[in-house]
XYZ file of N, CA and C in Angstrom:
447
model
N -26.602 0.562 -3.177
C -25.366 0.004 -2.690
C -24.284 0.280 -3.727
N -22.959 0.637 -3.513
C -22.093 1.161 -4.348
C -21.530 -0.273 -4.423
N -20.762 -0.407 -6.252
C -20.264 -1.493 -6.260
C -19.457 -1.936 -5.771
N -18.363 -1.424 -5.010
C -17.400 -2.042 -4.042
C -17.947 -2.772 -3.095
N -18.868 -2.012 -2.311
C -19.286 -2.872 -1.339
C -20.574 -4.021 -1.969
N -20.515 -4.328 -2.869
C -21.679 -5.176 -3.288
C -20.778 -6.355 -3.796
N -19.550 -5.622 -3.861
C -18.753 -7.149 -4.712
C -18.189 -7.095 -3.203
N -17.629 -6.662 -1.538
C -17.012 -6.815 -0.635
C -18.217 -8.373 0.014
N -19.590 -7.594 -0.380
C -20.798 -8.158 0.330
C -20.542 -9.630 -0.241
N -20.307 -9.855 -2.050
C -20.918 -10.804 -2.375
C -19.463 -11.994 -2.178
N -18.066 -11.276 -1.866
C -16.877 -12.308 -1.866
C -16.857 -12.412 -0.222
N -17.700 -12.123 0.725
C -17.883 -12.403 1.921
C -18.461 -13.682 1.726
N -19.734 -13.105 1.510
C -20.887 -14.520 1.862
C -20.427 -15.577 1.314
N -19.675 -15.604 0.017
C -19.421 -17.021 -1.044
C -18.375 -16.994 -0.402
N -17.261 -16.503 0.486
C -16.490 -17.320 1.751
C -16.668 -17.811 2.656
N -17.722 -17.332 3.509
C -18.373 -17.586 3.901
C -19.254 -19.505 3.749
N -20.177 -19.326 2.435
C -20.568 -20.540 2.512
C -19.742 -21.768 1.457
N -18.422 -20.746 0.989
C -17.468 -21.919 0.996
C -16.591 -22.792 2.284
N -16.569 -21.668 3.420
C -15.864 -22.268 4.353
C -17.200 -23.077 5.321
N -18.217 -22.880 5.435
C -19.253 -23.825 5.606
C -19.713 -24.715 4.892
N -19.572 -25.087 3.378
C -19.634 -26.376 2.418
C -18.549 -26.935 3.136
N -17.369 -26.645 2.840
C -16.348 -27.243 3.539
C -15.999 -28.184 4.787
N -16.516 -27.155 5.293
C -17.133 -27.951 6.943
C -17.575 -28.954 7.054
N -18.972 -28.731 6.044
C -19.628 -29.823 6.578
C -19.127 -31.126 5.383
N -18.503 -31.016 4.459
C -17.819 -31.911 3.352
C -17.265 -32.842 4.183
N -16.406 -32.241 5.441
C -15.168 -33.159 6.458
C -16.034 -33.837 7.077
N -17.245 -33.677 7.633
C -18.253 -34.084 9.045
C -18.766 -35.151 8.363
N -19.032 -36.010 9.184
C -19.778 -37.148 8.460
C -21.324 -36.814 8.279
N -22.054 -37.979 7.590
C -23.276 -37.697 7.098
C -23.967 -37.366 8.599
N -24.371 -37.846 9.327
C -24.913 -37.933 10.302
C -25.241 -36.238 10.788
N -24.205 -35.954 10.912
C -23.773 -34.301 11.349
C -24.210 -33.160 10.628
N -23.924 -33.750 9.319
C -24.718 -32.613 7.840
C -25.893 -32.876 8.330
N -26.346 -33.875 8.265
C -27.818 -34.287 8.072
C -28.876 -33.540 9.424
N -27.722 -33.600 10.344
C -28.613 -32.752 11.970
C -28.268 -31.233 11.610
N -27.733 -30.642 10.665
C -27.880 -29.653 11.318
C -28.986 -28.327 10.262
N -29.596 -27.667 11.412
C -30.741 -26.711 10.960
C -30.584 -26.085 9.533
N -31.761 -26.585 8.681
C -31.441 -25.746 7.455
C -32.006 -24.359 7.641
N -33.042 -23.597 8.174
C -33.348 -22.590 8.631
C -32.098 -21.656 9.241
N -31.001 -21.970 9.934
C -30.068 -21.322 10.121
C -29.249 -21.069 9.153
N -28.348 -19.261 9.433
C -27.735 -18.486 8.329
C -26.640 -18.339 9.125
N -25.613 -18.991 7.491
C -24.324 -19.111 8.583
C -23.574 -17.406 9.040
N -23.920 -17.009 8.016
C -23.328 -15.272 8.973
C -24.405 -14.612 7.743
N -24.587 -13.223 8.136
C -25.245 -12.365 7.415
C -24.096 -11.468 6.816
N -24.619 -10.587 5.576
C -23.337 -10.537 5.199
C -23.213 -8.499 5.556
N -23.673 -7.858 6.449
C -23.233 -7.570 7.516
C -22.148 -7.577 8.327
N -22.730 -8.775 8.969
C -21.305 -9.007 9.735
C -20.105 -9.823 9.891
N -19.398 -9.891 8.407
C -18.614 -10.248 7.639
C -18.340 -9.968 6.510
N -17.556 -8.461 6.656
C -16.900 -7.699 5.397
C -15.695 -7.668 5.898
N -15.119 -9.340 4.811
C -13.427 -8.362 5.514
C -12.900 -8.196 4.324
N -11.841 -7.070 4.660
C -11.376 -6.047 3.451
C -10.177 -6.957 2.216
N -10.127 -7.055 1.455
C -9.136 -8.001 0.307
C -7.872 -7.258 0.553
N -6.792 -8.476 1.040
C -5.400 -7.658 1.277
C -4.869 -8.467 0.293
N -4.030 -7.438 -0.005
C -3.102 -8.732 -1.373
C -1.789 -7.684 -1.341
N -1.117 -8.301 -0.729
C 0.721 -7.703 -0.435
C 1.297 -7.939 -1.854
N 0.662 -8.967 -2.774
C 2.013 -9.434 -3.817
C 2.894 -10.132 -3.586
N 3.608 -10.618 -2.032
C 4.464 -10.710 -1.509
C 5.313 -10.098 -0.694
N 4.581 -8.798 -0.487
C 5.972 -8.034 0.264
C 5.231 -8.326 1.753
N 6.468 -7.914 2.604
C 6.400 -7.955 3.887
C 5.643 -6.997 4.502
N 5.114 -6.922 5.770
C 4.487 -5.929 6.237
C 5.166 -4.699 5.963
N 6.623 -4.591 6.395
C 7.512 -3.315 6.410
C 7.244 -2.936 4.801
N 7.479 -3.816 4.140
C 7.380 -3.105 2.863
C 6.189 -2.641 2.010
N 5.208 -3.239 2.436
C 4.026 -2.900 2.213
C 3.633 -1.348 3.065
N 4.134 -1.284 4.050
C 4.257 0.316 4.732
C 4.698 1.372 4.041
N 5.814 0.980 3.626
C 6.897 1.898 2.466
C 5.651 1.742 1.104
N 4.714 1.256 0.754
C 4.310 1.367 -0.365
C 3.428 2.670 0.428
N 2.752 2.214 1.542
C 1.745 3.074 1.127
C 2.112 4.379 2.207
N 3.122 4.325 2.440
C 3.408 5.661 3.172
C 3.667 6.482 1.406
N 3.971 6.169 0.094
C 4.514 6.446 -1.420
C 2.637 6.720 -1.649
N 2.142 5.531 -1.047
C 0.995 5.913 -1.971
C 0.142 7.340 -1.137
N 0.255 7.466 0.275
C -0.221 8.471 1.075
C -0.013 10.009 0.122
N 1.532 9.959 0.054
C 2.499 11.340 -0.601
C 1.581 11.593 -1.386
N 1.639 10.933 -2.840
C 1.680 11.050 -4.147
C 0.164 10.487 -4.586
N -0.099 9.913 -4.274
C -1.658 9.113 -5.012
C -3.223 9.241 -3.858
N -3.157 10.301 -2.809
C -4.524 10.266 -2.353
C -4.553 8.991 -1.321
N -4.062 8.006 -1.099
C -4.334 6.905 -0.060
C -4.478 8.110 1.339
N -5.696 7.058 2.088
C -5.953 8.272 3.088
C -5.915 7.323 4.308
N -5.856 5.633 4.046
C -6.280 4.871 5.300
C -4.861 4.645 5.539
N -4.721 3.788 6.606
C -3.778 3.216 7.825
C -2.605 2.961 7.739
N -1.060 3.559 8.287
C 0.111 2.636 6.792
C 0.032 1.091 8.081
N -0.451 0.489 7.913
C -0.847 -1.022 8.365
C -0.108 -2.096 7.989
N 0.454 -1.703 6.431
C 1.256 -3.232 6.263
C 0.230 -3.866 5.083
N -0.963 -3.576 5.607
C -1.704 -4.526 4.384
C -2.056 -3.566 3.456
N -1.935 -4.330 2.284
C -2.242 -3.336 0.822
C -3.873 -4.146 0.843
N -4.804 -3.502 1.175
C -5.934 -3.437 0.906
C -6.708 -2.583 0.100
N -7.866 -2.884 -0.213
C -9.038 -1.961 -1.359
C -8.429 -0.860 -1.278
N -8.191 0.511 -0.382
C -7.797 1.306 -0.343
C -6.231 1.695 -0.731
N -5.445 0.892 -0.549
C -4.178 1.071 -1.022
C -3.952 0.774 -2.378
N -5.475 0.031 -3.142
C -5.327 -0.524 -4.491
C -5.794 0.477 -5.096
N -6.844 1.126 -4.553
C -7.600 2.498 -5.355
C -6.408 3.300 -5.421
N -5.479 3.739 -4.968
C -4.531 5.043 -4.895
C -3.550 4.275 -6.273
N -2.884 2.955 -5.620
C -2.671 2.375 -7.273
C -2.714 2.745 -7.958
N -4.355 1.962 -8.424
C -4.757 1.992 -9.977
C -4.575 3.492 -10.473
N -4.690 4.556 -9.584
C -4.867 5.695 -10.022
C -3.468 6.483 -10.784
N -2.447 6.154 -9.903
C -0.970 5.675 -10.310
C -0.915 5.306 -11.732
N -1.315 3.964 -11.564
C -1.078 3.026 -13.115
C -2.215 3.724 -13.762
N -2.801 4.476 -13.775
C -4.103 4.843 -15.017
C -3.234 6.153 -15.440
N -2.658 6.793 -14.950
C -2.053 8.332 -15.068
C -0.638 7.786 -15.950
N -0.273 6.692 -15.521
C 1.320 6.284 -16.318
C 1.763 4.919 -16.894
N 0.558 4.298 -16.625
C 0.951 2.558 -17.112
C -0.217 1.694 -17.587
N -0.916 2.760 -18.424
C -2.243 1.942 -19.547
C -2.978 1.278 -18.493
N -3.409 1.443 -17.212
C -4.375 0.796 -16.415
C -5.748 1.506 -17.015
N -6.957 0.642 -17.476
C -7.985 1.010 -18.326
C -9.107 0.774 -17.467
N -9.219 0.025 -16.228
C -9.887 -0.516 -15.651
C -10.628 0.631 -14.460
N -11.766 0.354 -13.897
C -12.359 1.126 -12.575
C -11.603 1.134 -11.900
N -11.436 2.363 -10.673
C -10.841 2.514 -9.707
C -11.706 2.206 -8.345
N -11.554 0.604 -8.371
C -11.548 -0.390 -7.391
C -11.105 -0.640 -6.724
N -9.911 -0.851 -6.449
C -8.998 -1.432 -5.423
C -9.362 -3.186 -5.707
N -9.838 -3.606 -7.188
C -9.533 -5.261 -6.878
C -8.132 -4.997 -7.673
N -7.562 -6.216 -7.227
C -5.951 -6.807 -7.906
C -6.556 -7.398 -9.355
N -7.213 -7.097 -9.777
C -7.267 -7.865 -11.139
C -6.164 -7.839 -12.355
N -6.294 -8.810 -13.136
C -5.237 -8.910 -14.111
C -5.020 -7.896 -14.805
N -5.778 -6.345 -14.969
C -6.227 -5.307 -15.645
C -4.738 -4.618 -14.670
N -4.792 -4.472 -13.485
C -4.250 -4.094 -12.465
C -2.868 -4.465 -12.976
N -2.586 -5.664 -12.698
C -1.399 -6.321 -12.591
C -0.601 -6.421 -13.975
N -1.397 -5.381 -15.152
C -0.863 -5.826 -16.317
C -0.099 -4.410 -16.220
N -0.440 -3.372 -15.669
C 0.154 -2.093 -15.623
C 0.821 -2.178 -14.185
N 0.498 -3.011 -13.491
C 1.498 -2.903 -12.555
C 3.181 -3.424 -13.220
N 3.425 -4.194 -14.181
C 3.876 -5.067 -14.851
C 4.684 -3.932 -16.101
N 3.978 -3.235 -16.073
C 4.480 -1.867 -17.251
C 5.239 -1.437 -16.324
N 5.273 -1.145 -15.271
C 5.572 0.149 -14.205
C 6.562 -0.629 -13.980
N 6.927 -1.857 -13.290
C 8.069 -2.525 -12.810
C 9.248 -2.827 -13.838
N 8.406 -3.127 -15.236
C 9.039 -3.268 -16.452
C 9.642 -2.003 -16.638
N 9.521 -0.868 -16.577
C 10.233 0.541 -16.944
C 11.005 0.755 -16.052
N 10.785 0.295 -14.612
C 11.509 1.058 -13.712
C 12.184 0.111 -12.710
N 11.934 -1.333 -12.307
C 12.254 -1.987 -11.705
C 13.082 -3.211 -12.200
N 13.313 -3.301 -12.768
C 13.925 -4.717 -13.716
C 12.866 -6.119 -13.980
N 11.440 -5.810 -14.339
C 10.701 -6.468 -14.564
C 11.181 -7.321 -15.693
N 11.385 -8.339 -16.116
C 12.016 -8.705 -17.218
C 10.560 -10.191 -17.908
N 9.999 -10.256 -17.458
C 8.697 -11.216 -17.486
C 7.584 -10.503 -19.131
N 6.906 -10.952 -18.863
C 5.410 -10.400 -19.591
C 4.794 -9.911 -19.448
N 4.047 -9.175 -20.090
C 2.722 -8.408 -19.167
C 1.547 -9.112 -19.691
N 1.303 -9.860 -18.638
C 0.424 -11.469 -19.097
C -0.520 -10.990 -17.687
N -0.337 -9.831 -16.831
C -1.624 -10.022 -15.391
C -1.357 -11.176 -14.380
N -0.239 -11.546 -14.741
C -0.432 -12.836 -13.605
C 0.806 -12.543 -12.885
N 0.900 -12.163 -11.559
C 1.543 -11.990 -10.684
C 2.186 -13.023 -10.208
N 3.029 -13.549 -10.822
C 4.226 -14.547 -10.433
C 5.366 -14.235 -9.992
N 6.474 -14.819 -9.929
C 7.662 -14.783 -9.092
C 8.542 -13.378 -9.573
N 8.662 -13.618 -11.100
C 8.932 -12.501 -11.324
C 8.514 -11.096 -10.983
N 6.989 -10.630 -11.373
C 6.474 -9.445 -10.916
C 6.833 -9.526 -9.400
N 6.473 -10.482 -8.276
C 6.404 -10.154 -7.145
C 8.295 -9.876 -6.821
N 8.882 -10.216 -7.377
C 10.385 -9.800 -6.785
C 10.586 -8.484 -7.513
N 9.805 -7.869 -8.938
C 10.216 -6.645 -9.027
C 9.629 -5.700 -8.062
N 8.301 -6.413 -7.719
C 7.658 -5.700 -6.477
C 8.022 -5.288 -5.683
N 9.295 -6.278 -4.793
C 9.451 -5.753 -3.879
C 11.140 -5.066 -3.723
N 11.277 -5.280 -5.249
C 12.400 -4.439 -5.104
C 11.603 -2.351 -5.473
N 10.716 -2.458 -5.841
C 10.168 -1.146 -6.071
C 9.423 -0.879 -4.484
N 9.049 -1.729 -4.017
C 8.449 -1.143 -2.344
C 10.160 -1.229 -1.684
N 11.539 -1.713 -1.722
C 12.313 -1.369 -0.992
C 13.078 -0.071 -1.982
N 13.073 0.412 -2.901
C 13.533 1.520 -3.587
C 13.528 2.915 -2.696
């Protein structure tokens, strides 16, 4: 199993049986207590959904990223609106070629990600913040002044 899909597999299921702890947290005892421990709340199969993380931008602008990332960086999937795994791999590849990204070419948003995303906005967008990885108000408004550029 390649590691993308082993970390897609393993942030399924632990959503998965977080949104079923959950569940049954609200239900009263009675209800926890009836229901089958032998049953599996999904297999993790059939529940891979893909990590979208916009940053904040809007669908439209998230299009404009990756119609940029299609051109120039190899993105090969959908211009959809959502910046998913695939729109993050073309990224990182971006930020590894020009903005100290050191990290695998994953497609997670990690702070590794967001610290060269943070270089890139800082040089070219009016990033005026830290490069601390944490995608706050600041990064996300240089964001989306670099997806409306």
């Amino acid at each position: 199993m390649r590691p993308n899909v082993l970390t897609r597999t393993l942030v399924s299921v632990t959503a998965v049986v977080g949104i079923a702890a959950g569940s049954l947290a609200g239900a009263g005892a009675s209800f926890a207590a009836s229901a089958p421990a032998s049953k599996s709340a999904a297999s993790s199969e059939a529940v891979v959904p893909l990590a979208v993380n916009n940053l904040g931008l809007s669908s439209a602008q998230a299009k404009k990223v990756q119609r940029w990332l299609k051109k120039y960086w190899g993105y090969t999937g959908a211009i959809d609106g959502k910046l998913g795994t695939n729109s993050w791999k073309a990224f990182q590849r971006e930020l590894k070629r020009a903005y100290g990204y050191t990290g695998k070419i994953d497609g997670i948003v990690g702070s590794g990600t967001v610290k060269a995303l943070q270089r890139q906005l800082k040089a070219n967008w009016g990033y005026t913040g830290k490069i601390d990885g944490i995608a706050g108000s600041g990064t996300r408004a240089a964001f989306k002044r670099f997806a409306d550029g």
